[in-house]
Amino acid sequence: MAALPKRIIKETERLVSDPVPGITAIPSEENLRYFEVTIEGPSSSPYAEGEFKLELYLPDDYPMCAPKVRFLTRIYHPNIDKLGRICLDVLKDNWSPALQIRTVLLSIQALLGAPNPDDPLANDVAEDWKKDEKRAIEVAREWTAKYAVKS
Amino acid sequence: MSDVDGGVPVGSYSKIELKNFSIAFNLEDQDDIPNIRNVKYKSSSDHLCCAICQQPFIQPLTTVCGHTFCKECIYEFLKVQHQRSSRSRTNGSDDEEEDSGRLIGSCPLDRTPLDSSKINELFPTPLIISNLVDELEVYCLNYERGCEWTGCRWELDHHVLSDCGYTGVACHGYRTVDSVDKEENEGEETKKQTDICKMLVERRFLEEPRSKTVGDGDRDQEEYECIHKVYECTLCQARITKIEEGKHLQSSCPYNYTKCKLCFNDMIPMMNLAKHEENCGKAGHLKCPAHEIGCDWVGNSDTSLEIHLQNNNCQLSKLLPYMKNLNNKIDDLSKENSLLHRQINKILNSIISGKVTNLGYHEPMEEINRFSSELSSIENQDKLLFLNCELNRLKFELDDKILPFVNRETTARSDRESILNGLVNDNFMMKDDLNLQRALVNSLRKQLQFMLFKRNSPPGLQSGGLGGGMGGPIRSSVSFAEPESVEFFDIPSSSNSEEKLNLKL
């Protein structure tokens, strides 16, 4: 494997030394481009009290390309599908090299606080959400309690 | 590095390889340039870091929206963006980009549209920023090999290329190889072959003159022996090479004796000296504090030292603070001097290579977009070259062929102008003459009419009878020429002829 770019080393160091509250990102030992991430659900959302596991991978052309992020914990959210894929603009076309791992993870945390059923990835969830928001939020809370238990 | 290598016979060549770290610099080719992207910074400021690589700027460019990035980073991102957008635009059809030198994208920080070909949208950062990043303190690229140098970033090139003893260079030493070893070449058994060592070594192991001539093809080959050659240490018979010699004598040769200044024991191996001196001090052997500037006094106890220092016994110890101060000052000044020296050299170099034109921008304006045109392959470069040649040719032609012609034309024209002027003048004179003549003729005609009238007025108007006898008195009075009289005959027939005459004049 090619030498790790200085930027990745610097970002990793900063993630460890100065972590974002509610977010942890630990690089894997065998591949420093692979991170195990946990995000706490925002307190005002149905995901509060939950701790969601994610995986984050920095492709070879990072920072010119967005990191690949996926939820490992199941979550009931209109913009996150069964496989854990996330519909978020900065992970796709709106990526900018000025963004970092920490800003991406903060964006994901913000997405949990503000679901957007008008731009859905999980269509069934989005439909439920639009039809009966209260019920949907209730389901999300149930799922959080069921799957995203803090270890 | 194990220095006592029992398996290697004396006279052969060891295969000590240069330790290569990720960023250590090797000068294998004269054109090798240290890569400052790899450098380790001693101090840095977040404001001077590129948002893309998060390192201090290298050749920074500023955008129209006021953000600054490394040249390499921003072009790389624009390239990626450009490829992505052109791919989605053409959507599979193989529509090649015609203006591939131009990159269009947006600022990574605020998405302001950017066009790399427009100098007001992406331009060199003001000099003060480049100067600030160039002043950042860095470690030597060879710090992992042991170099302790630190300095400004702009000094790094010079240090690594010509000063740093840890830079890897080719040994280029002369080797004798016994060809007896080569059993397949039996004809050459007795001959000794010469060879040039191509292995890399740290520059500090090479003798001074050689390090300067590295890379010169016409070096005297007999002069230097390969420093990888194994020989026996003259003191302990351990097998060492020149590369290991210093370290060996310092820290592992048991017979490299030196004298302890405290107990005058001259059988202390160098490797044990530090420990020995420590013990000596504990055992009551003391040095005068002024030993650095030459006091040889050595005593056995603290009281004897006090006596030594009192009563002006040791003059040198009184000078000590002053000397130290002086030494520090000299050190500072020589450091500053060498720094200024290098600064001047750098500036001179950049003036010679024409870099400090354009208000001190790091490179000429027309160079800035060269980076993007690299993408469009050599073709454009060739075109540019061709155009340049064509331009030169046309200029030459203009100078050589057309200008003389034009000059000749102008002289000829002035000639013609003077002729024309003469003609115009002539013309005016003629006109004047003509007017004079006309006036004359008019007066004559009036006279003639008057006379005709006079002659016709007597009774008996004859219509056609104009006798020859009539001419006599007229001719005598006006002394008229003969042809005029012919005209005069026509007049009575009609007044038209008179009008004709008028018109003619």
mmCIF file of C-alpha atoms in Angstrom, chain B residues 184-500:
data_model
loop_
_atom_site.group_PDB
_atom_site.id
_atom_site.type_symbol
_atom_site.label_atom_id
_atom_site.label_comp_id
_atom_site.label_asym_id
_atom_site.label_seq_id
_atom_site.Cartn_x
_atom_site.Cartn_y
_atom_site.Cartn_z
ATOM 1 C CA GLU B 184 33.348 -19.024 -15.806
ATOM 2 C CA ASN B 185 35.786 -16.452 -17.235
ATOM 3 C CA GLU B 186 38.922 -18.527 -17.101
ATOM 4 C CA GLY B 187 40.913 -16.339 -19.437
ATOM 5 C CA GLU B 188 40.919 -13.472 -17.022
ATOM 6 C CA GLU B 189 42.062 -15.356 -13.988
ATOM 7 C CA THR B 190 45.132 -13.353 -13.210
ATOM 8 C CA LYS B 191 43.865 -9.922 -14.122
ATOM 9 C CA LYS B 192 42.421 -7.540 -11.642
ATOM 10 C CA GLN B 193 39.284 -5.823 -12.773
ATOM 11 C CA THR B 194 38.256 -2.378 -11.803
ATOM 12 C CA ASP B 195 34.762 -1.384 -11.044
ATOM 13 C CA ILE B 196 32.934 1.689 -9.885
ATOM 14 C CA CYS B 197 30.796 1.357 -6.792
ATOM 15 C CA LYS B 198 27.254 2.515 -7.392
ATOM 16 C CA MET B 199 25.901 2.008 -3.907
ATOM 17 C CA LEU B 200 24.435 4.920 -2.031
ATOM 18 C CA VAL B 201 26.086 6.215 1.105
ATOM 19 C CA GLU B 202 25.560 9.198 3.332
ATOM 20 C CA ARG B 203 27.625 12.091 2.103
ATOM 21 C CA ARG B 204 29.459 12.593 5.392
ATOM 22 C CA PHE B 205 31.403 9.350 4.853
ATOM 23 C CA LEU B 206 32.938 10.527 1.617
ATOM 24 C CA GLU B 207 36.142 12.531 1.611
ATOM 25 C CA GLU B 208 35.675 16.206 1.055
ATOM 26 C CA PRO B 209 36.893 16.557 -2.550
ATOM 27 C CA ARG B 210 34.836 13.645 -3.715
ATOM 28 C CA SER B 211 31.560 14.923 -2.430
ATOM 29 C CA LYS B 212 32.041 17.939 -4.605
ATOM 30 C CA THR B 213 32.717 16.064 -7.773
ATOM 31 C CA VAL B 214 29.922 13.542 -7.464
ATOM 32 C CA GLY B 215 28.117 13.372 -10.730
ATOM 33 C CA ASP B 216 31.023 14.600 -12.839
ATOM 34 C CA GLY B 217 31.717 12.063 -15.516
ATOM 35 C CA ASP B 218 35.421 12.814 -16.010
ATOM 36 C CA ARG B 219 36.597 12.147 -12.474
ATOM 37 C CA ASP B 220 39.967 10.614 -11.900
ATOM 38 C CA GLN B 221 38.996 7.068 -11.144
ATOM 39 C CA GLU B 222 42.277 6.087 -9.509
ATOM 40 C CA GLU B 223 41.893 8.684 -6.853
ATOM 41 C CA TYR B 224 39.295 7.220 -4.568
ATOM 42 C CA GLU B 225 38.846 3.830 -3.167
ATOM 43 C CA CYS B 226 35.378 2.522 -2.606
ATOM 44 C CA ILE B 227 34.393 3.236 0.966
ATOM 45 C CA HIS B 228 32.612 -0.081 1.244
ATOM 46 C CA LYS B 229 35.984 -1.823 1.311
ATOM 47 C CA VAL B 230 36.451 -3.942 4.433
ATOM 48 C CA TYR B 231 39.713 -3.570 6.354
ATOM 49 C CA GLU B 232 40.990 -4.405 9.805
ATOM 50 C CA CYS B 233 40.863 -1.882 12.556
ATOM 51 C CA THR B 234 44.504 -1.062 13.339
ATOM 52 C CA LEU B 235 43.801 -1.301 17.057
ATOM 53 C CA CYS B 236 41.540 -4.254 17.565
ATOM 54 C CA GLN B 237 41.612 -6.136 14.265
ATOM 55 C CA ALA B 238 37.865 -5.989 13.952
ATOM 56 C CA ARG B 239 36.697 -5.880 10.360
ATOM 57 C CA ILE B 240 35.233 -2.528 9.550
ATOM 58 C CA THR B 241 34.615 -0.228 6.627
ATOM 59 C CA LYS B 242 35.099 3.462 6.411
ATOM 60 C CA ILE B 243 31.396 3.959 6.979
ATOM 61 C CA GLU B 244 31.604 2.303 10.359
ATOM 62 C CA GLU B 245 35.021 3.577 11.396
ATOM 63 C CA GLY B 246 33.916 6.630 13.376
ATOM 64 C CA LYS B 247 31.221 4.789 15.209
ATOM 65 C CA HIS B 248 33.499 1.862 15.868
ATOM 66 C CA LEU B 249 36.262 3.990 17.409
ATOM 67 C CA GLN B 250 33.768 5.946 19.451
ATOM 68 C CA SER B 251 31.698 3.218 20.923
ATOM 69 C CA SER B 252 32.958 -0.310 20.400
ATOM 70 C CA CYS B 253 36.710 -0.519 19.850
ATOM 71 C CA PRO B 254 38.196 -1.746 23.149
ATOM 72 C CA TYR B 255 41.747 -0.558 22.325
ATOM 73 C CA ASN B 256 41.056 2.998 21.255
ATOM 74 C CA TYR B 257 42.614 4.538 24.348
ATOM 75 C CA THR B 258 42.317 8.082 25.421
ATOM 76 C CA LYS B 259 43.478 10.025 28.438
ATOM 77 C CA CYS B 260 41.188 11.018 31.256
ATOM 78 C CA LYS B 261 41.803 14.628 32.146
ATOM 79 C CA LEU B 262 40.976 14.094 35.802
ATOM 80 C CA CYS B 263 43.022 11.110 36.865
ATOM 81 C CA PHE B 264 45.539 11.206 33.979
ATOM 82 C CA ASN B 265 44.908 7.565 33.266
ATOM 83 C CA ASP B 266 45.609 7.193 29.529
ATOM 84 C CA MET B 267 44.287 3.694 29.160
ATOM 85 C CA ILE B 268 40.592 4.523 29.052
ATOM 86 C CA PRO B 269 38.890 3.221 25.929
ATOM 87 C CA MET B 270 36.877 5.937 24.192
ATOM 88 C CA MET B 271 33.746 3.857 24.584
ATOM 89 C CA ASN B 272 34.008 4.026 28.351
ATOM 90 C CA LEU B 273 35.215 7.604 28.702
ATOM 91 C CA ALA B 274 31.929 9.232 29.638
ATOM 92 C CA LYS B 275 31.234 6.679 32.302
ATOM 93 C CA HIS B 276 34.788 6.898 33.592
ATOM 94 C CA GLU B 277 34.682 10.676 33.904
ATOM 95 C CA GLU B 278 31.464 10.443 35.829
ATOM 96 C CA ASN B 279 33.069 8.041 38.251
ATOM 97 C CA CYS B 280 36.196 10.172 38.474
ATOM 98 C CA GLY B 281 34.117 13.163 39.526
ATOM 99 C CA LYS B 282 32.439 11.089 42.230
ATOM 100 C CA ALA B 283 35.817 9.876 43.445
ATOM 101 C CA GLY B 284 36.870 13.460 44.141
ATOM 102 C CA HIS B 285 38.736 14.401 40.983
ATOM 103 C CA LEU B 286 37.653 17.915 40.116
ATOM 104 C CA LYS B 287 38.277 20.187 37.174
ATOM 105 C CA CYS B 288 38.521 23.932 37.328
ATOM 106 C CA PRO B 289 35.337 25.501 35.893
ATOM 107 C CA ALA B 290 37.568 27.404 33.514
ATOM 108 C CA HIS B 291 38.934 24.248 31.929
ATOM 109 C CA GLU B 292 37.084 25.131 28.739
ATOM 110 C CA ILE B 293 39.330 28.140 28.210
ATOM 111 C CA GLY B 294 42.550 26.496 29.145
ATOM 112 C CA CYS B 295 42.949 26.093 32.906
ATOM 113 C CA ASP B 296 44.690 22.781 33.530
ATOM 114 C CA TRP B 297 44.142 22.666 37.267
ATOM 115 C CA VAL B 298 42.880 19.398 38.641
ATOM 116 C CA GLY B 299 42.224 18.809 42.284
ATOM 117 C CA ASN B 300 41.139 16.171 44.701
ATOM 118 C CA SER B 301 38.589 17.926 46.898
ATOM 119 C CA ASP B 302 36.172 20.821 47.073
ATOM 120 C CA THR B 303 38.332 22.773 49.478
ATOM 121 C CA SER B 304 41.339 22.677 47.176
ATOM 122 C CA LEU B 305 39.090 23.949 44.407
ATOM 123 C CA GLU B 306 37.971 26.832 46.598
ATOM 124 C CA ILE B 307 41.574 27.705 47.313
ATOM 125 C CA HIS B 308 42.354 27.505 43.636
ATOM 126 C CA LEU B 309 39.594 29.941 42.794
ATOM 127 C CA GLN B 310 40.337 32.371 45.630
ATOM 128 C CA ASN B 311 43.199 34.801 45.964
ATOM 129 C CA ASN B 312 43.474 35.360 42.218
ATOM 130 C CA ASN B 313 45.043 31.969 41.839
ATOM 131 C CA CYS B 314 43.074 31.260 38.687
ATOM 132 C CA GLN B 315 42.961 34.285 36.402
ATOM 133 C CA LEU B 316 41.209 32.315 33.738
ATOM 134 C CA SER B 317 38.147 31.613 35.859
ATOM 135 C CA LYS B 318 37.579 35.370 36.140
ATOM 136 C CA LEU B 319 37.562 35.710 32.406
ATOM 137 C CA LEU B 320 35.158 32.837 32.028
ATOM 138 C CA PRO B 321 31.812 34.728 32.018
ATOM 139 C CA TYR B 322 33.203 37.332 29.659
ATOM 140 C CA MET B 323 34.580 34.706 27.305
ATOM 141 C CA LYS B 324 31.338 32.818 27.325
ATOM 142 C CA ASN B 325 29.405 35.933 26.491
ATOM 143 C CA LEU B 326 31.778 36.682 23.664
ATOM 144 C CA ASN B 327 31.569 33.165 22.329
ATOM 145 C CA ASN B 328 27.790 33.293 22.297
ATOM 146 C CA LYS B 329 27.852 36.555 20.428
ATOM 147 C CA ILE B 330 30.268 35.217 17.866
ATOM 148 C CA ASP B 331 28.123 32.146 17.381
ATOM 149 C CA ASP B 332 24.986 34.218 16.882
ATOM 150 C CA LEU B 333 26.695 36.509 14.432
ATOM 151 C CA SER B 334 28.195 33.742 12.379
ATOM 152 C CA LYS B 335 24.838 32.042 12.250
ATOM 153 C CA GLU B 336 23.157 35.213 11.110
ATOM 154 C CA ASN B 337 25.897 35.827 8.611
ATOM 155 C CA SER B 338 25.520 32.434 7.001
ATOM 156 C CA LEU B 339 21.752 32.895 6.905
ATOM 157 C CA LEU B 340 22.050 36.243 5.162
ATOM 158 C CA HIS B 341 24.595 34.795 2.826
ATOM 159 C CA ARG B 342 22.229 32.064 1.770
ATOM 160 C CA GLN B 343 19.359 34.502 1.465
ATOM 161 C CA ILE B 344 21.376 36.649 -0.897
ATOM 162 C CA ASN B 345 22.404 33.631 -2.917
ATOM 163 C CA LYS B 346 18.822 32.521 -3.236
ATOM 164 C CA ILE B 347 17.656 35.933 -4.356
ATOM 165 C CA LEU B 348 20.495 36.208 -6.843
ATOM 166 C CA ASN B 349 19.651 32.806 -8.235
ATOM 167 C CA SER B 350 16.028 33.640 -8.647
ATOM 168 C CA ILE B 351 16.938 36.893 -10.379
ATOM 169 C CA ILE B 352 19.188 35.038 -12.771
ATOM 170 C CA SER B 353 16.500 32.515 -13.583
ATOM 171 C CA GLY B 354 14.043 35.363 -14.080
ATOM 172 C CA LYS B 355 11.724 34.450 -11.272
ATOM 173 C CA VAL B 356 11.584 37.777 -9.517
ATOM 174 C CA THR B 357 9.928 39.581 -12.363
ATOM 175 C CA ASN B 358 6.224 40.321 -12.273
ATOM 176 C CA LEU B 359 6.266 42.064 -8.905
ATOM 177 C CA GLY B 360 7.998 39.167 -7.242
ATOM 178 C CA TYR B 361 5.494 36.503 -8.123
ATOM 179 C CA HIS B 362 7.078 33.161 -7.784
ATOM 180 C CA GLU B 363 6.898 32.539 -11.489
ATOM 181 C CA PRO B 364 6.125 34.538 -14.587
ATOM 182 C CA MET B 365 2.470 35.234 -15.222
ATOM 183 C CA GLU B 366 2.365 33.239 -18.416
ATOM 184 C CA GLU B 367 3.644 30.202 -16.513
ATOM 185 C CA ILE B 368 0.651 30.054 -14.213
ATOM 186 C CA ASN B 369 -1.694 28.287 -16.507
ATOM 187 C CA ARG B 370 1.017 26.010 -17.795
ATOM 188 C CA PHE B 371 -0.023 23.494 -15.172
ATOM 189 C CA SER B 372 -3.388 23.009 -16.758
ATOM 190 C CA SER B 373 -2.059 22.880 -20.258
ATOM 191 C CA GLU B 374 0.048 19.926 -19.218
ATOM 192 C CA LEU B 375 -3.166 17.978 -19.290
ATOM 193 C CA SER B 376 -3.692 18.758 -22.907
ATOM 194 C CA SER B 377 -0.539 16.819 -23.713
ATOM 195 C CA ILE B 378 2.498 17.852 -25.669
ATOM 196 C CA GLU B 379 0.426 18.659 -28.693
ATOM 197 C CA ASN B 380 -0.415 22.139 -27.536
ATOM 198 C CA GLN B 381 3.167 22.764 -26.574
ATOM 199 C CA ASP B 382 4.220 21.832 -30.054
ATOM 200 C CA LYS B 383 1.633 24.122 -31.536
ATOM 201 C CA LEU B 384 2.847 26.913 -29.319
ATOM 202 C CA LEU B 385 6.407 26.321 -30.416
ATOM 203 C CA PHE B 386 5.393 26.286 -34.044
ATOM 204 C CA LEU B 387 3.459 29.508 -33.633
ATOM 205 C CA ASN B 388 6.428 31.103 -31.974
ATOM 206 C CA CYS B 389 8.676 30.122 -34.870
ATOM 207 C CA GLU B 390 6.159 31.390 -37.350
ATOM 208 C CA LEU B 391 5.911 34.647 -35.484
ATOM 209 C CA ASN B 392 9.665 35.047 -35.535
ATOM 210 C CA ARG B 393 9.808 34.263 -39.223
ATOM 211 C CA LEU B 394 7.135 36.805 -40.029
ATOM 212 C CA LYS B 395 8.883 39.411 -37.949
ATOM 213 C CA PHE B 396 12.115 38.764 -39.784
ATOM 214 C CA GLU B 397 10.389 38.996 -43.121
ATOM 215 C CA LEU B 398 8.805 42.258 -42.130
ATOM 216 C CA ASP B 399 12.145 43.661 -41.089
ATOM 217 C CA ASP B 400 14.025 42.370 -44.047
ATOM 218 C CA LYS B 401 11.735 42.695 -47.023
ATOM 219 C CA ILE B 402 8.810 44.907 -46.376
ATOM 220 C CA LEU B 403 10.385 47.711 -44.414
ATOM 221 C CA PRO B 404 12.976 48.728 -47.100
ATOM 222 C CA PHE B 405 10.217 48.676 -49.641
ATOM 223 C CA VAL B 406 8.087 50.907 -47.485
ATOM 224 C CA ASN B 407 11.014 53.229 -46.976
ATOM 225 C CA ARG B 408 11.643 53.450 -50.679
ATOM 226 C CA GLU B 409 7.997 54.145 -51.218
ATOM 227 C CA THR B 410 8.052 57.030 -48.822
ATOM 228 C CA THR B 411 11.072 58.686 -50.478
ATOM 229 C CA ALA B 412 9.521 58.226 -53.900
ATOM 230 C CA ARG B 413 6.338 59.746 -52.672
ATOM 231 C CA SER B 414 8.056 62.832 -51.368
ATOM 232 C CA ASP B 415 9.731 63.234 -54.757
ATOM 233 C CA ARG B 416 6.452 62.991 -56.487
ATOM 234 C CA GLU B 417 4.933 65.426 -54.099
ATOM 235 C CA SER B 418 7.514 68.062 -54.904
ATOM 236 C CA ILE B 419 6.924 67.517 -58.636
ATOM 237 C CA LEU B 420 3.237 67.851 -58.073
ATOM 238 C CA ASN B 421 3.775 71.049 -56.153
ATOM 239 C CA GLY B 422 5.806 72.405 -59.045
ATOM 240 C CA LEU B 423 3.056 71.442 -61.437
ATOM 241 C CA VAL B 424 0.430 73.131 -59.330
ATOM 242 C CA ASN B 425 2.506 76.266 -59.234
ATOM 243 C CA ASP B 426 2.918 76.108 -63.010
ATOM 244 C CA ASN B 427 -0.746 75.625 -63.289
ATOM 245 C CA PHE B 428 -1.483 78.733 -61.322
ATOM 246 C CA MET B 429 0.874 80.764 -63.423
ATOM 247 C CA MET B 430 -0.755 79.493 -66.585
ATOM 248 C CA LYS B 431 -4.130 80.344 -65.217
ATOM 249 C CA ASP B 432 -3.034 83.874 -64.505
ATOM 250 C CA ASP B 433 -1.637 84.181 -67.983
ATOM 251 C CA LEU B 434 -4.829 82.827 -69.390
ATOM 252 C CA ASN B 435 -6.924 85.322 -67.474
ATOM 253 C CA LEU B 436 -4.748 88.115 -68.763
ATOM 254 C CA GLN B 437 -5.198 86.863 -72.287
ATOM 255 C CA ARG B 438 -8.911 86.593 -71.812
ATOM 256 C CA ALA B 439 -9.162 90.140 -70.573
ATOM 257 C CA LEU B 440 -7.150 91.255 -73.563
ATOM 258 C CA VAL B 441 -9.360 89.377 -75.981
ATOM 259 C CA ASN B 442 -12.478 90.779 -74.298
ATOM 260 C CA SER B 443 -11.299 94.330 -74.656
ATOM 261 C CA LEU B 444 -10.425 93.641 -78.294
ATOM 262 C CA ARG B 445 -13.843 92.228 -78.939
ATOM 263 C CA LYS B 446 -15.475 95.234 -77.426
ATOM 264 C CA GLN B 447 -13.406 97.479 -79.610
ATOM 265 C CA LEU B 448 -14.343 95.367 -82.601
ATOM 266 C CA GLN B 449 -18.022 95.517 -81.832
ATOM 267 C CA PHE B 450 -17.824 99.153 -81.307
ATOM 268 C CA MET B 451 -16.143 99.606 -84.660
ATOM 269 C CA LEU B 452 -18.590 97.286 -86.399
ATOM 270 C CA PHE B 453 -21.421 99.147 -84.937
ATOM 271 C CA LYS B 454 -19.906 102.370 -86.137
ATOM 272 C CA ARG B 455 -19.453 101.084 -89.656
ATOM 273 C CA ASN B 456 -22.910 99.530 -89.927
ATOM 274 C CA SER B 457 -24.751 102.459 -88.525
ATOM 275 C CA PRO B 458 -24.481 104.665 -91.739
ATOM 276 C CA PRO B 459 -27.613 104.473 -93.954
ATOM 277 C CA GLY B 460 -27.951 101.650 -96.466
ATOM 278 C CA LEU B 461 -27.312 98.634 -94.363
ATOM 279 C CA GLN B 462 -25.669 96.043 -96.580
ATOM 280 C CA SER B 463 -26.465 92.605 -95.604
ATOM 281 C CA GLY B 464 -23.605 90.599 -97.122
ATOM 282 C CA GLY B 465 -21.461 93.102 -98.944
ATOM 283 C CA LEU B 466 -18.294 93.389 -97.131
ATOM 284 C CA GLY B 467 -15.889 94.677 -99.627
ATOM 285 C CA GLY B 468 -12.167 94.176 -99.592
ATOM 286 C CA GLY B 469 -11.703 97.927 -99.453
ATOM 287 C CA MET B 470 -13.286 98.047 -96.057
ATOM 288 C CA GLY B 471 -10.495 96.259 -94.268
ATOM 289 C CA GLY B 472 -8.049 99.035 -94.831
ATOM 290 C CA PRO B 473 -9.018 101.569 -92.180
ATOM 291 C CA ILE B 474 -9.664 98.958 -89.535
ATOM 292 C CA ARG B 475 -6.347 97.260 -89.980
ATOM 293 C CA SER B 476 -4.496 100.420 -89.776
ATOM 294 C CA SER B 477 -6.235 101.555 -86.607
ATOM 295 C CA VAL B 478 -6.052 98.371 -84.549
ATOM 296 C CA SER B 479 -3.168 96.622 -86.292
ATOM 297 C CA PHE B 480 -5.139 93.415 -86.242
ATOM 298 C CA ALA B 481 -3.851 90.095 -87.318
ATOM 299 C CA GLU B 482 -5.136 88.494 -90.479
ATOM 300 C CA PRO B 483 -7.005 85.493 -88.968
ATOM 301 C CA GLU B 484 -9.031 87.800 -86.742
ATOM 302 C CA SER B 485 -10.407 89.504 -89.738
ATOM 303 C CA VAL B 486 -11.709 86.183 -91.016
ATOM 304 C CA GLU B 487 -13.704 85.717 -87.910
ATOM 305 C CA PHE B 488 -14.794 89.234 -88.092
ATOM 306 C CA PHE B 489 -16.419 88.471 -91.488
ATOM 307 C CA ASP B 490 -18.677 85.883 -89.866
ATOM 308 C CA ILE B 491 -20.003 88.095 -87.168
ATOM 309 C CA PRO B 492 -22.765 89.816 -89.049
ATOM 310 C CA SER B 493 -24.193 86.501 -90.245
ATOM 311 C CA SER B 494 -25.129 85.503 -86.765
ATOM 312 C CA SER B 495 -24.562 86.469 -83.115
ATOM 313 C CA ASN B 496 -24.093 82.755 -82.325
ATOM 314 C CA SER B 497 -20.546 82.790 -83.407
ATOM 315 C CA GLU B 498 -19.934 85.526 -80.904
ATOM 316 C CA GLU B 499 -21.312 83.409 -78.157
ATOM 317 C CA LYS B 500 -19.165 80.526 -79.279
#
